[in-house]
Structures are given as C-alpha cells and as structure tokens.
Short mmCIF file of C-alpha atoms in Angstrom, two decimals:
data_model
loop_
_atom_site.label_atom_id
_atom_site.label_comp_id
_atom_site.label_asym_id
_atom_site.label_seq_id
_atom_site.Cartn_x
_atom_site.Cartn_y
_atom_site.Cartn_z
CA MET A 24 -17.56 -38.64 10.55
CA LEU A 25 -21.07 -38.23 12.02
CA ARG A 26 -22.62 -39.60 8.89
CA ILE A 27 -20.47 -42.73 9.11
CA LEU A 28 -21.43 -43.20 12.77
CA PHE A 29 -25.11 -42.75 11.93
CA PHE A 30 -24.88 -45.31 9.12
CA VAL A 31 -23.18 -47.89 11.32
CA LEU A 32 -25.78 -47.30 14.02
CA LEU A 33 -28.60 -47.82 11.54
CA ILE A 34 -27.11 -51.12 10.34
CA LEU A 35 -26.84 -52.32 13.94
CA VAL A 36 -30.45 -51.41 14.64
CA LEU A 37 -31.68 -53.17 11.49
CA GLY A 38 -29.60 -56.24 12.22
CA GLY A 39 -30.81 -56.40 15.79
CA GLY A 40 -34.43 -56.00 14.68
CA PHE A 41 -34.20 -58.77 12.15
CA ALA A 42 -32.54 -61.06 14.68
CA TRP A 43 -35.29 -60.38 17.15
CA LEU A 44 -37.96 -61.20 14.56
CA ALA A 45 -36.21 -64.40 13.63
CA ASP A 46 -36.38 -65.62 17.20
CA ARG A 47 -40.14 -64.96 17.33
CA PRO A 48 -41.81 -66.55 14.26
CA GLY A 49 -45.24 -65.42 13.23
CA ASP A 50 -47.60 -64.69 10.36
CA LEU A 51 -49.04 -61.51 8.87
CA THR A 52 -52.46 -61.64 7.21
CA VAL A 53 -53.74 -58.91 4.99
CA THR A 54 -57.19 -58.83 3.31
CA PHE A 55 -57.44 -56.47 0.35
CA ALA A 56 -60.16 -56.33 -2.36
CA GLY A 57 -61.64 -59.66 -1.46
CA MET A 58 -58.29 -61.29 -1.44
CA ARG A 59 -56.46 -62.60 1.61
CA TYR A 60 -52.67 -62.43 1.74
CA GLU A 61 -50.78 -64.30 4.38
CA VAL A 62 -46.93 -63.98 4.79
CA THR A 63 -44.49 -64.55 7.56
CA LEU A 64 -43.49 -61.66 9.77
CA MET A 65 -39.84 -61.75 8.50
CA VAL A 66 -40.91 -61.39 4.88
CA ALA A 67 -43.25 -58.48 5.71
CA ALA A 68 -40.48 -56.62 7.54
CA THR A 69 -38.09 -57.21 4.72
CA ALA A 70 -40.59 -55.89 2.20
CA ILE A 71 -41.25 -52.78 4.20
CA VAL A 72 -37.52 -52.01 4.48
CA ALA A 73 -37.02 -52.57 0.80
CA VAL A 74 -39.92 -50.27 -0.14
CA ILE A 75 -38.46 -47.50 2.03
CA ALA A 76 -34.98 -47.90 0.49
CA ALA A 77 -36.50 -47.80 -2.99
CA VAL A 78 -38.42 -44.63 -2.29
CA MET A 79 -35.29 -42.97 -0.93
CA LEU A 80 -33.28 -43.98 -4.03
CA VAL A 81 -35.93 -42.68 -6.41
CA TRP A 82 -36.05 -39.40 -4.48
CA TRP A 83 -32.29 -38.95 -4.69
CA LEU A 84 -32.33 -39.64 -8.44
CA LEU A 85 -35.09 -37.15 -9.09
CA LYS A 86 -33.37 -34.50 -6.94
CA SER A 87 -30.02 -34.99 -8.72
CA ILE A 88 -31.65 -34.63 -12.10
CA ILE A 89 -33.50 -31.51 -11.09
CA SER A 90 -30.49 -29.79 -9.49
CA SER A 91 -27.87 -30.88 -12.00
CA PRO A 92 -27.89 -27.53 -13.95
CA TYR A 93 -27.26 -25.52 -10.80
CA ALA A 94 -24.54 -28.00 -9.77
CA LEU A 95 -22.85 -27.70 -13.11
CA ARG A 96 -23.01 -23.92 -12.99
CA ARG A 97 -21.50 -23.94 -9.46
CA HIS A 98 -18.78 -26.30 -10.56
CA PHE A 99 -17.73 -24.16 -13.44
CA ARG A 100 -18.00 -20.99 -11.34
CA ALA A 101 -15.75 -22.49 -8.69
CA ARG A 102 -13.32 -23.58 -11.30
CA LYS A 103 -13.27 -20.09 -12.78
CA ARG A 104 -12.77 -18.53 -9.37
CA ASP A 105 -9.89 -20.85 -8.57
CA ARG A 106 -8.19 -19.97 -11.89
CA GLY A 107 -8.75 -16.29 -11.14
CA TYR A 108 -7.20 -16.53 -7.69
CA GLN A 109 -4.27 -18.46 -9.19
CA SER A 110 -3.74 -15.61 -11.64
CA LEU A 111 -4.08 -13.06 -8.92
CA SER A 112 -1.52 -14.81 -6.72
CA THR A 113 0.87 -15.20 -9.68
CA GLY A 114 0.48 -11.53 -10.56
CA LEU A 115 1.22 -10.39 -6.99
CA ILE A 116 4.28 -12.46 -6.91
CA ALA A 117 5.42 -11.05 -10.28
CA ALA A 118 4.80 -7.53 -9.06
CA GLY A 119 6.83 -8.17 -5.96
CA ALA A 120 9.64 -9.64 -8.02
CA GLY A 121 9.59 -6.59 -10.42
CA ASP A 122 8.35 -8.57 -13.50
CA ALA A 123 6.13 -5.94 -15.08
CA GLU A 124 5.22 -7.99 -18.14
CA ALA A 125 4.02 -11.04 -16.17
CA ALA A 126 2.21 -8.79 -13.72
CA HIS A 127 0.44 -7.01 -16.52
CA ARG A 128 -0.61 -10.21 -18.16
CA MET A 129 -1.84 -11.74 -14.89
CA THR A 130 -3.73 -8.54 -14.12
CA LYS A 131 -5.79 -8.84 -17.34
CA GLN A 132 -6.42 -12.54 -16.75
CA ALA A 133 -7.49 -12.04 -13.16
CA GLY A 134 -9.79 -9.21 -14.23
CA LYS A 135 -11.57 -11.52 -16.66
CA LEU A 136 -11.96 -14.33 -14.20
CA LEU A 137 -12.83 -12.41 -11.02
CA ASN A 138 -15.22 -9.59 -10.20
CA VAL A 139 -13.17 -6.44 -9.67
CA ASP A 140 -15.76 -4.93 -7.38
CA GLN A 141 -15.76 -7.93 -5.08
CA GLU A 142 -12.04 -8.54 -4.99
CA PRO A 143 -9.95 -5.61 -3.64
CA LEU A 144 -6.64 -7.35 -4.34
CA ILE A 145 -7.20 -6.84 -8.13
CA LYS A 146 -7.07 -3.05 -7.54
CA LEU A 147 -3.85 -3.47 -5.63
CA LEU A 148 -2.33 -5.61 -8.41
CA GLU A 149 -3.35 -3.03 -11.01
CA ALA A 150 -1.78 -0.24 -9.00
CA GLN A 151 1.43 -2.24 -8.44
CA THR A 152 1.65 -2.96 -12.16
CA ALA A 153 1.11 0.66 -13.09
CA MET A 154 3.98 1.61 -10.71
CA LEU A 155 6.25 -0.98 -12.27
CA GLU A 156 5.50 0.30 -15.72
CA GLY A 157 6.15 3.92 -14.72
CA ARG A 158 2.56 5.04 -15.02
CA THR A 159 2.52 6.98 -11.70
CA GLY A 160 -0.52 8.95 -12.71
CA ASP A 161 -2.57 5.82 -13.28
CA ALA A 162 -1.32 4.35 -10.01
CA ARG A 163 -2.25 7.50 -8.12
CA THR A 164 -5.74 7.36 -9.68
CA MET A 165 -6.17 3.74 -8.60
CA PHE A 166 -5.06 4.53 -5.05
CA GLU A 167 -7.45 7.46 -4.93
CA ALA A 168 -10.27 5.10 -6.10
CA MET A 169 -9.47 2.84 -3.12
CA LEU A 170 -10.40 5.62 -0.76
CA ASP A 171 -14.09 5.15 -1.51
CA ASP A 172 -14.11 1.61 -0.26
CA PRO A 173 -13.88 1.18 3.54
CA GLU A 174 -11.96 -2.07 3.07
CA THR A 175 -9.28 -0.52 0.85
CA ARG A 176 -9.16 3.05 2.26
CA LEU A 177 -6.11 2.37 4.48
CA LEU A 178 -4.41 0.62 1.55
CA GLY A 179 -5.11 3.59 -0.71
CA LEU A 180 -3.68 6.02 1.88
CA ARG A 181 -0.54 3.90 2.16
CA GLY A 182 -0.05 3.91 -1.62
CA LEU A 183 -0.59 7.67 -1.91
CA TYR A 184 1.77 8.25 1.04
CA LEU A 185 4.56 6.28 -0.67
CA GLU A 186 3.92 8.00 -4.02
CA ALA A 187 4.06 11.43 -2.38
CA GLN A 188 7.34 10.54 -0.62
CA HIS A 189 8.79 9.25 -3.88
CA ALA A 190 7.80 12.48 -5.59
CA GLY A 191 9.24 14.65 -2.76
CA ALA A 192 5.88 16.09 -1.80
CA ARG A 193 6.36 16.11 1.93
CA ASP A 194 3.19 18.11 2.77
CA ALA A 195 1.05 15.71 0.82
CA ALA A 196 2.73 12.68 2.39
CA GLN A 197 2.15 14.13 5.84
CA HIS A 198 -1.51 14.70 4.99
CA TYR A 199 -2.01 11.06 3.97
CA ALA A 200 -0.18 9.93 7.14
CA ASP A 201 -2.47 12.12 9.26
CA GLU A 202 -5.56 10.62 7.66
CA ALA A 203 -4.21 7.09 8.09
CA SER A 204 -3.37 7.82 11.72
CA LYS A 205 -6.87 8.97 12.42
CA LEU A 206 -8.32 5.86 10.71
CA ALA A 207 -5.90 3.39 12.40
CA PRO A 208 -3.69 4.85 15.15
CA HIS A 209 -1.97 1.49 15.68
CA VAL A 210 -0.45 1.49 12.12
CA GLU A 211 3.24 1.91 12.55
CA TRP A 212 4.07 3.86 9.38
CA ALA A 213 1.33 6.38 9.89
CA SER A 214 1.92 6.97 13.63
CA SER A 215 5.67 7.22 13.12
CA ALA A 216 5.23 9.86 10.45
CA VAL A 217 2.86 11.86 12.56
CA LEU A 218 5.10 11.57 15.66
CA GLY A 219 8.00 12.86 13.59
CA ARG A 220 5.96 15.92 12.55
CA LEU A 221 4.70 16.54 15.98
CA SER A 222 8.22 16.25 17.39
CA ALA A 223 9.56 18.69 14.81
CA GLU A 224 6.76 21.14 15.79
CA GLY A 225 7.32 20.60 19.48
CA ASP A 226 3.73 19.56 20.16
CA TRP A 227 4.57 16.96 22.79
CA ASP A 228 1.05 16.80 24.31
CA GLU A 229 -0.48 15.69 20.98
CA ALA A 230 2.40 13.27 20.47
CA LEU A 231 1.66 11.68 23.90
CA LYS A 232 -2.01 11.37 22.97
CA LEU A 233 -1.12 9.70 19.72
CA LEU A 234 1.19 7.35 21.55
CA ASP A 235 -1.56 6.36 24.00
CA ALA A 236 -3.99 5.81 21.07
CA ARG A 237 -1.46 3.57 19.29
CA LYS A 238 -0.91 1.49 22.43
CA ALA A 239 -4.67 1.03 22.86
CA GLY A 240 -5.05 -0.31 19.34
CA GLN A 241 -2.41 -3.08 19.49
CA GLN A 242 -0.59 -5.46 21.76
CA VAL A 243 2.84 -3.93 22.61
CA ASP A 244 5.61 -4.78 24.83
CA LYS A 245 5.18 -3.01 28.23
CA ASN A 246 8.94 -2.21 28.54
CA ALA A 247 9.04 -0.76 25.03
CA ALA A 248 5.92 1.27 25.70
CA LYS A 249 7.43 2.73 28.85
CA LYS A 250 10.59 3.73 27.06
CA GLU A 251 8.69 5.38 24.25
CA ARG A 252 6.60 7.43 26.72
CA ALA A 253 9.71 8.30 28.68
CA ALA A 254 11.37 9.64 25.50
CA LEU A 255 8.44 11.93 24.77
CA LEU A 256 8.26 13.11 28.35
CA THR A 257 11.97 13.84 28.32
CA ALA A 258 11.66 15.83 25.18
CA LYS A 259 8.76 17.75 26.70
CA ALA A 260 10.78 18.50 29.84
CA ILE A 261 13.76 19.76 27.80
CA ALA A 262 11.47 22.00 25.71
CA THR A 263 9.68 23.51 28.72
CA PHE A 264 12.65 23.68 31.08
CA ASP A 265 13.12 27.46 30.69
CA SER A 266 9.50 28.46 30.18
CA ASP A 267 7.72 26.23 32.69
CA PRO A 268 10.15 24.68 35.22
CA ALA A 269 7.37 23.06 37.26
CA ALA A 270 5.92 21.20 34.33
CA ALA A 271 9.36 20.32 33.20
CA LYS A 272 10.20 18.84 36.58
CA THR A 273 7.03 16.75 36.64
CA ALA A 274 7.57 15.35 33.19
CA ALA A 275 11.28 14.70 33.75
CA LEU A 276 10.68 12.83 37.03
CA GLU A 277 7.99 10.68 35.43
CA ALA A 278 10.29 9.93 32.49
CA ASN A 279 13.15 8.99 34.83
CA LYS A 280 10.79 6.68 36.76
CA LEU A 281 9.61 4.97 33.58
CA ALA A 282 13.08 4.58 32.12
CA PRO A 283 15.91 4.90 34.73
CA ASP A 284 18.50 3.99 32.13
CA LEU A 285 17.55 6.85 29.77
CA VAL A 286 20.45 9.32 30.23
CA PRO A 287 18.67 12.47 28.96
CA ALA A 288 15.79 11.84 31.32
CA ALA A 289 18.09 11.57 34.33
CA VAL A 290 20.01 14.70 33.31
CA ILE A 291 16.96 16.93 32.81
CA ALA A 292 15.34 15.57 35.97
CA ALA A 293 18.49 16.48 37.92
CA ARG A 294 18.73 19.90 36.36
CA ALA A 295 15.08 20.63 37.26
CA LEU A 296 15.80 19.63 40.88
CA PHE A 297 19.00 21.68 40.95
CA ARG A 298 17.04 24.74 39.82
CA GLN A 299 14.83 24.31 42.90
CA ASP A 300 17.91 23.91 45.12
CA ASP A 301 17.23 20.21 45.72
CA LEU A 302 20.88 19.25 45.32
CA ARG A 303 20.65 16.00 47.31
CA LYS A 304 17.86 14.37 45.25
CA GLY A 305 19.20 15.59 41.95
CA SER A 306 22.71 14.21 42.77
CA LYS A 307 21.25 10.92 43.76
CA ILE A 308 19.45 10.56 40.43
CA LEU A 309 22.65 11.32 38.56
CA GLU A 310 24.69 8.95 40.64
CA THR A 311 22.25 6.10 40.03
CA ALA A 312 22.33 6.80 36.30
CA TRP A 313 26.14 7.10 36.38
CA LYS A 314 26.47 3.66 37.95
CA ASN A 315 24.29 2.05 35.25
CA SER A 316 25.75 3.88 32.18
CA PRO A 317 28.51 6.50 32.60
CA HIS A 318 27.94 9.39 30.16
CA PRO A 319 29.66 12.74 29.71
CA ASP A 320 26.30 14.59 29.99
CA ILE A 321 25.77 13.02 33.46
CA ALA A 322 29.29 14.05 34.47
CA GLU A 323 28.75 17.64 33.19
CA ALA A 324 25.44 18.00 35.07
CA TYR A 325 26.87 16.49 38.27
CA ILE A 326 30.08 18.49 38.39
CA HIS A 327 28.32 21.78 37.57
CA ALA A 328 25.36 21.13 39.84
CA ARG A 329 25.92 24.42 41.76
CA PRO A 330 26.80 27.36 39.55
CA GLY A 331 28.72 29.12 42.31
CA ASP A 332 31.20 26.34 43.03
CA SER A 333 34.88 26.96 42.60
CA ALA A 334 37.09 24.88 40.37
CA PHE A 335 38.33 22.94 43.39
CA ASP A 336 34.74 22.19 44.45
CA ARG A 337 34.01 20.86 41.02
CA LEU A 338 37.13 18.77 41.14
CA LYS A 339 35.92 17.26 44.40
CA ARG A 340 32.62 16.26 42.83
CA ALA A 341 34.49 14.79 39.83
CA ARG A 342 36.63 12.72 42.16
CA HIS A 343 33.43 11.40 43.75
CA LEU A 344 32.13 10.32 40.31
CA PHE A 345 35.48 8.71 39.57
CA ALA A 346 35.18 6.69 42.81
CA LEU A 347 31.85 5.32 41.73
CA ARG A 348 33.19 4.03 38.34
CA SER A 349 36.98 4.14 38.63
CA ASN A 350 37.91 1.87 35.66
CA ASN A 351 35.88 3.76 33.03
CA PRO A 352 37.09 6.10 30.28
CA GLU A 353 34.22 8.54 30.87
CA ALA A 354 35.08 8.80 34.54
CA SER A 355 38.75 9.40 33.79
CA LEU A 356 37.94 11.96 31.16
CA ALA A 357 35.58 13.88 33.37
CA LEU A 358 38.09 13.94 36.19
CA ALA A 359 40.88 15.10 33.79
CA HIS A 360 38.76 18.02 32.61
CA ALA A 361 37.94 19.07 36.21
CA ALA A 362 41.58 18.73 37.19
CA LEU A 363 42.61 20.91 34.24
CA ASP A 364 40.13 23.62 35.26
CA ALA A 365 41.46 23.55 38.77
CA GLY A 366 45.08 23.75 37.64
CA GLU A 367 45.97 20.19 38.76
CA TYR A 368 47.90 19.46 35.63
CA ALA A 369 49.61 16.29 36.90
CA GLN A 370 46.27 14.65 37.78
CA ALA A 371 44.67 15.82 34.60
CA ARG A 372 47.55 14.35 32.50
CA GLU A 373 47.45 11.11 34.44
CA ASN A 374 43.72 10.58 33.84
CA ALA A 375 43.90 11.58 30.15
CA GLU A 376 46.65 9.11 29.59
CA ALA A 377 44.59 6.48 31.40
CA VAL A 378 41.88 7.09 28.76
CA LEU A 379 44.40 6.40 26.05
CA ARG A 380 45.24 3.07 27.65
CA MET A 381 41.58 2.04 28.11
CA ALA A 382 39.88 3.41 24.97
CA PRO A 383 41.88 5.79 22.79
CA ARG A 384 39.68 8.54 21.36
CA GLU A 385 39.89 11.99 19.80
CA SER A 386 38.76 13.90 22.93
CA ALA A 387 41.59 12.43 25.04
CA TYR A 388 44.27 13.73 22.59
CA LEU A 389 42.55 17.11 22.43
CA LEU A 390 42.51 17.21 26.18
CA LEU A 391 46.20 16.41 26.36
CA ALA A 392 46.78 19.25 23.87
CA ASP A 393 44.89 21.56 26.29
CA ILE A 394 46.98 20.35 29.19
CA GLU A 395 50.20 20.85 27.26
CA GLU A 396 49.14 24.38 26.34
CA ALA A 397 48.26 25.27 29.88
CA GLN A 398 51.18 23.60 31.62
CA THR A 399 54.16 24.07 29.33
CA GLY A 400 53.05 26.19 26.38
CA ASP A 401 55.20 24.00 24.08
CA GLN A 402 53.55 24.50 20.69
CA GLY A 403 55.52 21.58 19.19
CA ARG A 404 54.00 19.12 21.63
CA VAL A 405 50.64 20.68 21.30
CA ARG A 406 50.74 20.21 17.49
CA GLN A 407 51.75 16.62 17.91
CA TRP A 408 48.83 15.91 20.21
CA LEU A 409 46.52 17.57 17.70
CA SER A 410 47.94 15.58 14.81
CA ARG A 411 47.33 12.34 16.75
CA ALA A 412 43.75 13.45 17.51
CA VAL A 413 43.06 13.66 13.76
CA LYS A 414 43.93 9.97 13.39
CA ALA A 415 42.39 8.78 16.64
CA PRO A 416 39.04 6.95 16.84
CA ARG A 417 36.13 9.27 17.17
CA ASP A 418 34.14 9.75 20.34
CA PRO A 419 30.71 8.18 20.80
CA ALA A 420 27.75 10.33 19.73
CA TRP A 421 23.97 10.18 19.53
CA THR A 422 23.29 8.05 16.44
CA ALA A 423 19.96 6.97 14.89
CA ASP A 424 19.60 5.25 11.51
CA GLY A 425 22.97 6.56 10.34
CA PHE A 426 22.20 10.14 11.48
CA VAL A 427 24.69 11.62 13.91
CA SER A 428 23.66 14.38 16.27
CA GLU A 429 25.39 16.26 19.02
CA LYS A 430 22.19 16.32 21.03
CA TRP A 431 19.68 13.61 21.91
CA ALA A 432 16.27 13.64 20.23
CA PRO A 433 13.16 11.53 20.91
CA VAL A 434 12.54 10.38 17.29
CA SER A 435 14.83 9.59 14.36
CA PRO A 436 14.83 12.38 11.73
CA VAL A 437 15.36 9.68 9.07
CA THR A 438 12.53 7.16 9.75
CA GLY A 439 10.57 8.89 12.49
CA ARG A 440 11.12 5.88 14.73
CA LEU A 441 10.54 6.70 18.40
CA ASN A 442 13.43 6.43 20.83
CA ALA A 443 15.83 5.50 18.13
CA PHE A 444 18.94 7.47 19.21
CA GLU A 445 21.74 5.46 20.78
CA TRP A 446 24.99 6.51 22.33
CA LYS A 447 27.73 4.82 20.26
CA VAL A 448 30.63 5.47 17.91
CA PRO A 449 29.18 6.39 14.52
CA VAL A 450 29.83 3.72 11.91
CA GLU A 451 31.03 6.06 9.24
CA GLN A 452 33.55 7.55 11.68
CA LEU A 453 35.14 4.32 12.90
CA ALA A 454 38.92 4.54 12.82
CA PRO A 455 41.56 1.96 13.55
CA VAL A 456 42.75 1.88 17.10
CA ILE A 457 46.08 3.65 17.51
CA ASP A 458 48.90 1.86 19.19
CA VAL A 459 49.38 3.82 22.37
CA GLU A 460 52.58 2.12 23.51
CA ASP A 461 55.04 4.71 24.73
CA GLU A 462 52.51 7.50 24.05
CA VAL A 463 51.65 7.92 27.68
CA ARG A 464 55.08 9.50 28.14
CA GLY A 465 53.91 12.32 25.88
CA PRO A 466 54.99 13.33 22.43
CA GLU A 467 58.47 14.74 21.97
CA PRO A 468 58.94 18.27 20.67
CA GLU A 469 59.29 18.58 16.92
CA ALA A 470 62.78 19.14 15.49
CA PRO A 471 63.43 22.18 13.32
CA LYS A 472 62.80 21.42 9.68
CA LEU A 473 65.93 20.94 7.59
CA PRO A 474 66.19 22.47 4.13
CA ALA A 475 65.81 20.06 1.23
CA VAL A 476 69.18 18.51 0.08
CA ILE A 477 69.42 17.35 -3.52
CA GLU A 478 71.52 14.18 -3.71
CA GLN A 479 74.14 13.98 -6.47
CA GLU A 480 76.27 11.31 -7.82
CA PRO A 481 79.22 10.53 -5.42
CA GLU A 482 81.83 11.60 -7.94
CA LYS A 483 79.98 14.80 -8.88
CA ARG A 484 78.79 15.91 -5.49
CA ALA A 485 79.96 19.42 -4.53
CA GLU A 486 81.52 20.28 -1.31
CA PRO A 487 78.89 21.10 1.28
CA GLN A 488 78.66 24.73 2.22
CA PRO A 489 77.12 26.39 5.28
CA ALA A 490 73.55 27.39 4.53
CA LYS A 491 70.81 29.27 6.34
CA ASP A 492 67.17 28.90 5.57
CA ALA A 493 65.64 32.35 5.73
CA LYS A 494 62.20 31.05 6.34
CA ASP A 495 62.89 28.60 9.17
CA ASN A 496 65.97 30.47 10.55
CA VAL A 497 67.91 27.20 10.77
CA ILE A 498 71.72 27.10 10.24
CA VAL A 499 73.03 23.91 8.78
CA THR A 500 76.72 23.31 9.17
CA PRO A 501 78.38 20.35 7.28
CA VAL A 502 80.59 18.08 9.21
CA SER A 503 83.80 16.86 7.70
CA GLN A 504 84.45 13.16 7.29
CA GLY A 505 87.38 13.19 9.62
CA GLU A 506 85.51 14.62 12.59
CA PRO A 507 83.54 12.37 14.82
CA LYS A 508 79.77 12.38 14.30
CA PRO A 509 78.00 14.66 16.71
CA ASP A 510 75.56 13.32 19.25
CA ARG A 511 72.12 13.07 17.59
CA SER A 512 70.44 14.23 20.81
CA THR A 513 71.60 17.73 19.89
CA ALA A 514 69.67 17.65 16.65
CA LYS A 515 66.70 15.48 17.77
CA PRO A 516 64.96 15.03 21.08
CA ALA A 517 65.65 11.74 22.75
CA GLY A 518 62.94 9.09 22.39
CA ASP A 519 61.84 10.03 18.87
CA LYS A 520 62.23 6.66 17.24
CA ALA A 521 60.95 7.62 13.84
CA ASP A 522 63.54 10.29 13.32
CA GLY A 523 66.30 8.47 15.24
CA ASP A 524 66.47 5.68 12.76
CA LYS A 525 67.61 7.97 9.96
CA ALA A 526 71.36 7.50 10.40
CA ASP A 527 72.32 7.18 6.78
CA GLY A 528 72.64 9.71 4.03
CA GLU A 529 73.36 13.39 4.02
CA GLU A 530 71.30 14.16 7.16
CA ALA A 531 73.63 12.06 9.28
CA ASN A 532 76.49 14.52 8.54
CA MET A 533 74.68 17.71 9.44
CA LEU A 534 74.54 19.55 12.69
CA VAL A 535 71.44 21.61 13.45
CA VAL A 536 72.14 24.77 15.46
CA ASP A 537 69.37 26.50 17.41
CA ASP A 538 68.03 29.64 15.87
CA PRO A 539 69.81 32.60 17.49
CA GLY A 540 67.03 34.95 16.46
CA VAL A 541 64.51 33.63 19.01
CA ALA A 542 65.14 34.54 22.63
CA PRO A 543 63.93 32.28 25.47
CA GLU A 544 62.01 35.20 26.95
CA GLU A 545 59.76 35.38 23.91
CA LYS A 546 57.98 32.08 24.70
CA THR A 547 54.24 32.30 24.01
CA GLU A 548 52.24 32.78 27.14
CA SER A 549 50.34 29.63 28.14
CA LYS A 550 46.59 29.74 28.02
CA GLN A 551 43.96 27.15 28.92
CA ALA A 552 42.51 26.93 25.44
CA ARG A 553 40.19 24.11 24.37
CA PHE A 554 41.04 22.37 21.10
CA ARG A 555 38.30 20.92 18.94
CA LEU A 556 38.73 19.29 15.55
CA PHE A 557 35.05 19.24 14.55
#
C-alpha cells in the first residue's frame, strides 16, 4: 500500500514539474569538446528523467540476473517445506484417527522433506505412530529423547506419563507428573496427579502450595479458585481436628468464609467451635448452611452440638432445624430420627411418612422399620418395611466421576480432580420411584403362609382333609360347599389389596386358624434397633 502511494505521489510531482516548465519556456546551452549544444528546457528535463529511468531499469536487470540462483533455491526450498508441513499435518490427522498405515507413510515423507532437529512435531508424529503400531518400547525411547530438548521436555513427560499409566506403573507415572508439575505448575494433568498423591498422603500444606503455584501460572476463575482452596483447607481441618484443634479451627473458618455453601467446611468449622464451647457461633454457621443446602451431616452436627444433652433437648434442636426448612425431606428425616430417640413415636412416624410423600428413599423405609420395631414390635410389619426399602430409590451420597463414597473427600480418587465430590443420588443406584399411595397408613401384617395345594381335575379331585403344616404351625380346615364363605378378614388383614383380590380357586374355600402353639405373652420385646441394608 505504501509503495502504491509513493508511486502516485512521484507521478504527481513529475507531472507538476513538467507543467511548471511548460509555462516557463527557456533554452539550455551546453558546450562540450568545442561543440555547442542548445536545446529547450523541456527537452533537457525529459532527457534527464529518461536517463535516470534507464539506469534504474538496467540496475534491476543486473540484480535479478545475479540473484536468480538464490531465488530459485529459495523457491524450491519453500516448496519442499510446504510439502513437508502438508505431510506432517496429514500424518497427525491420521494418527489422531487411528490410521497407522497412513501415519507411518506420512512420517517417512515428512522426515525426508523437513529437518527432524528443527521440527519437534516430527518427533511427536513418530511417537504417535509407534504407539499405534504397538511398538511401546520405541515410543518410550522417542519420548525420552524429547526430554533433552527444552521445547519438547513437557511433551515427553506427558507421553511417558500416559505410557506408565497404560502399563500400570503408578510410581513411574507419579514421578513423571512430579517432574512436569515442577516444570509447569499450571498444567492441569500434572498438578491434578500431584494433588491426588498429596491428598492420599495427607500433605495438605504442600497441596496448598501447589495450588497457589498453579493459580499464579494461569488465568483462573476467582470463584473456582476459592472453592478449590476451601476444599483443601477443609480436608486439612478434618485431618488435624483431633491432633491440633487450634489449627483445625483456623483452617475450617477460612474454608467456610471462602465457600459458605461447602457443607463439610461448615460442619468441621462448627465442630471446632463446639469443642471450644462456642455453641452460639457454631450453631449460627450450621443454620446458615442449612438454609442454603439442607444436609444430613449438618443436621447431625447441629442436633448433637452438646454431648451432654438429653434426647428431648436434641429433639428441641431438631424442631428448630425443621422450622428453618419445613418442606424439605432432610428436615423431616432429621426430626423423625430425633423423635424416635426421644420416644415420640407418633411424631417420628408422621415425619417419616412425610418423607415418603416428598421424596421416597431407602432411609425413610428403614426408619419406619425402626419405629415399628420400637413402638409395636410387630415383626411382620417390620419385614414389610424392610422389603420396601430394598426396592426404594437410594439416598444421596458423595459422588465424583462415578465413585461413590460415604465421606466427602477434597479430590476425586478416579481423576484427581479437585473439589469433584457432589451430594447426589448415584447414577448406578437410581431406582424407579415407588408409588406411595396408601403407604402412609403403614404396611399391614403378613398373613401366615398357606401350604401348597396341588390342583387336580374337577372330576378327580379328592375330598379336602384337615391338614397342619408342621413348619409353619398353621391349621387349614376345608369349608364345605353348602356353608357360607367365611369373612376374609379372619384370614387376611383388612386393607391388603394384593391378597384380597384372590377370591377364586382353592384358597377361597379355606379358613386359616391362628396357631395355638404361640401365646400372646411370648411377643418379642421391642427394641430401638437401627436397620441398614448396605
């Protein structure tokens, strides 16, 4: 663009100069070698401009002729380089697509057209091709050769790390991750692997240093950075809670300040305050966290804030939590547990049934089994609640990358990702929601099992005879056709729809008599047991 402007400006200057000379006629006289030459001023100016243009043209021709060999060499070299980069690009695409044959062919072609020492991508293509062809030893050798070049050192460490992981050499993989983390702390794969190892070893101070170094080397989201630091501080507080309560309190309070919505941070901060008899501040932290996200760990820490409290005092605190989030399954479940411990069975049953209406889950059915065991001791009803718990949707749990844990952890044990655990229902344990209609009235007691009856042809069926099952102690008395059918409520509890519909066949003509061998006084003593399926 500048050249064009300069050319236009030169034309304008020349045009203006010739116009100025045309308006002012004159003669130019030159005496040379005894000869006198006289021309007009316009002709002299034109001759001068023509001579200058001719000199410039001759100079350009001479320069082009002299530099033509170099230009040709440069042209062919650029063409060769372009072909080499085209082969390299095609080879990398083939390696990414898993085409080992095309990748191998393009590797050879790129090696001929490009300088291997000056183009690191050729080394990468060779290593990728070796991995596709199953030559792991050659690939490892190529990655090790990359360690000598500062430009490819990180790439070589990455390749060796993946190869070690593929071979199951965890120590070697961790070594390469450590080296890469020292070289580039901001690299995600290296820092995540090192954080996972430090977390497994419980070296939280080094993990915090690595986290700070990773943040300094890259632009990160401030909110995400706060949550990651809060997760490590929470883990440190949990680990040092028994050995160093003061340090645990400092770390937990900082974690709770950085991430108020992190449930483990709020719980450990409150526990640290409770240990120092600061019940008011600890309860306030738990109440704030409970309002944001109700969680059973928060309820457990809040209700058992004072170890010396009676069951009624704990029930009072549970009622306060319920008042903060009344329409929530976790609130109803916590209140039901506290009411059961205090012997308030009606309130416990009411809240457990409320959980079934809001969000049916396994723990609610198990809790109803506990209530039934403690209140009535009816083993039939207890077994029915337990059977429904088996089919019920599972409770939420701490889940990270498909791994389910009973306790929260700062990093994922699968990928090493920081702050990966979430409180949710595990995907592999999702179950269809059970229809809870009519279940809030409670299950009906099981009827005694009848002995198997083999049906025969109507004309060959023998006369029914009284029979007694020795195992179940049940007497079955046949009813004659002329007698009216007995009321089915004597054989089955009222409200059992599944069994009440069986009015046809042999079972409709039988009367179940209570076992005379079991006395009412021998009922099993009720105990407040806790049922768990897993």
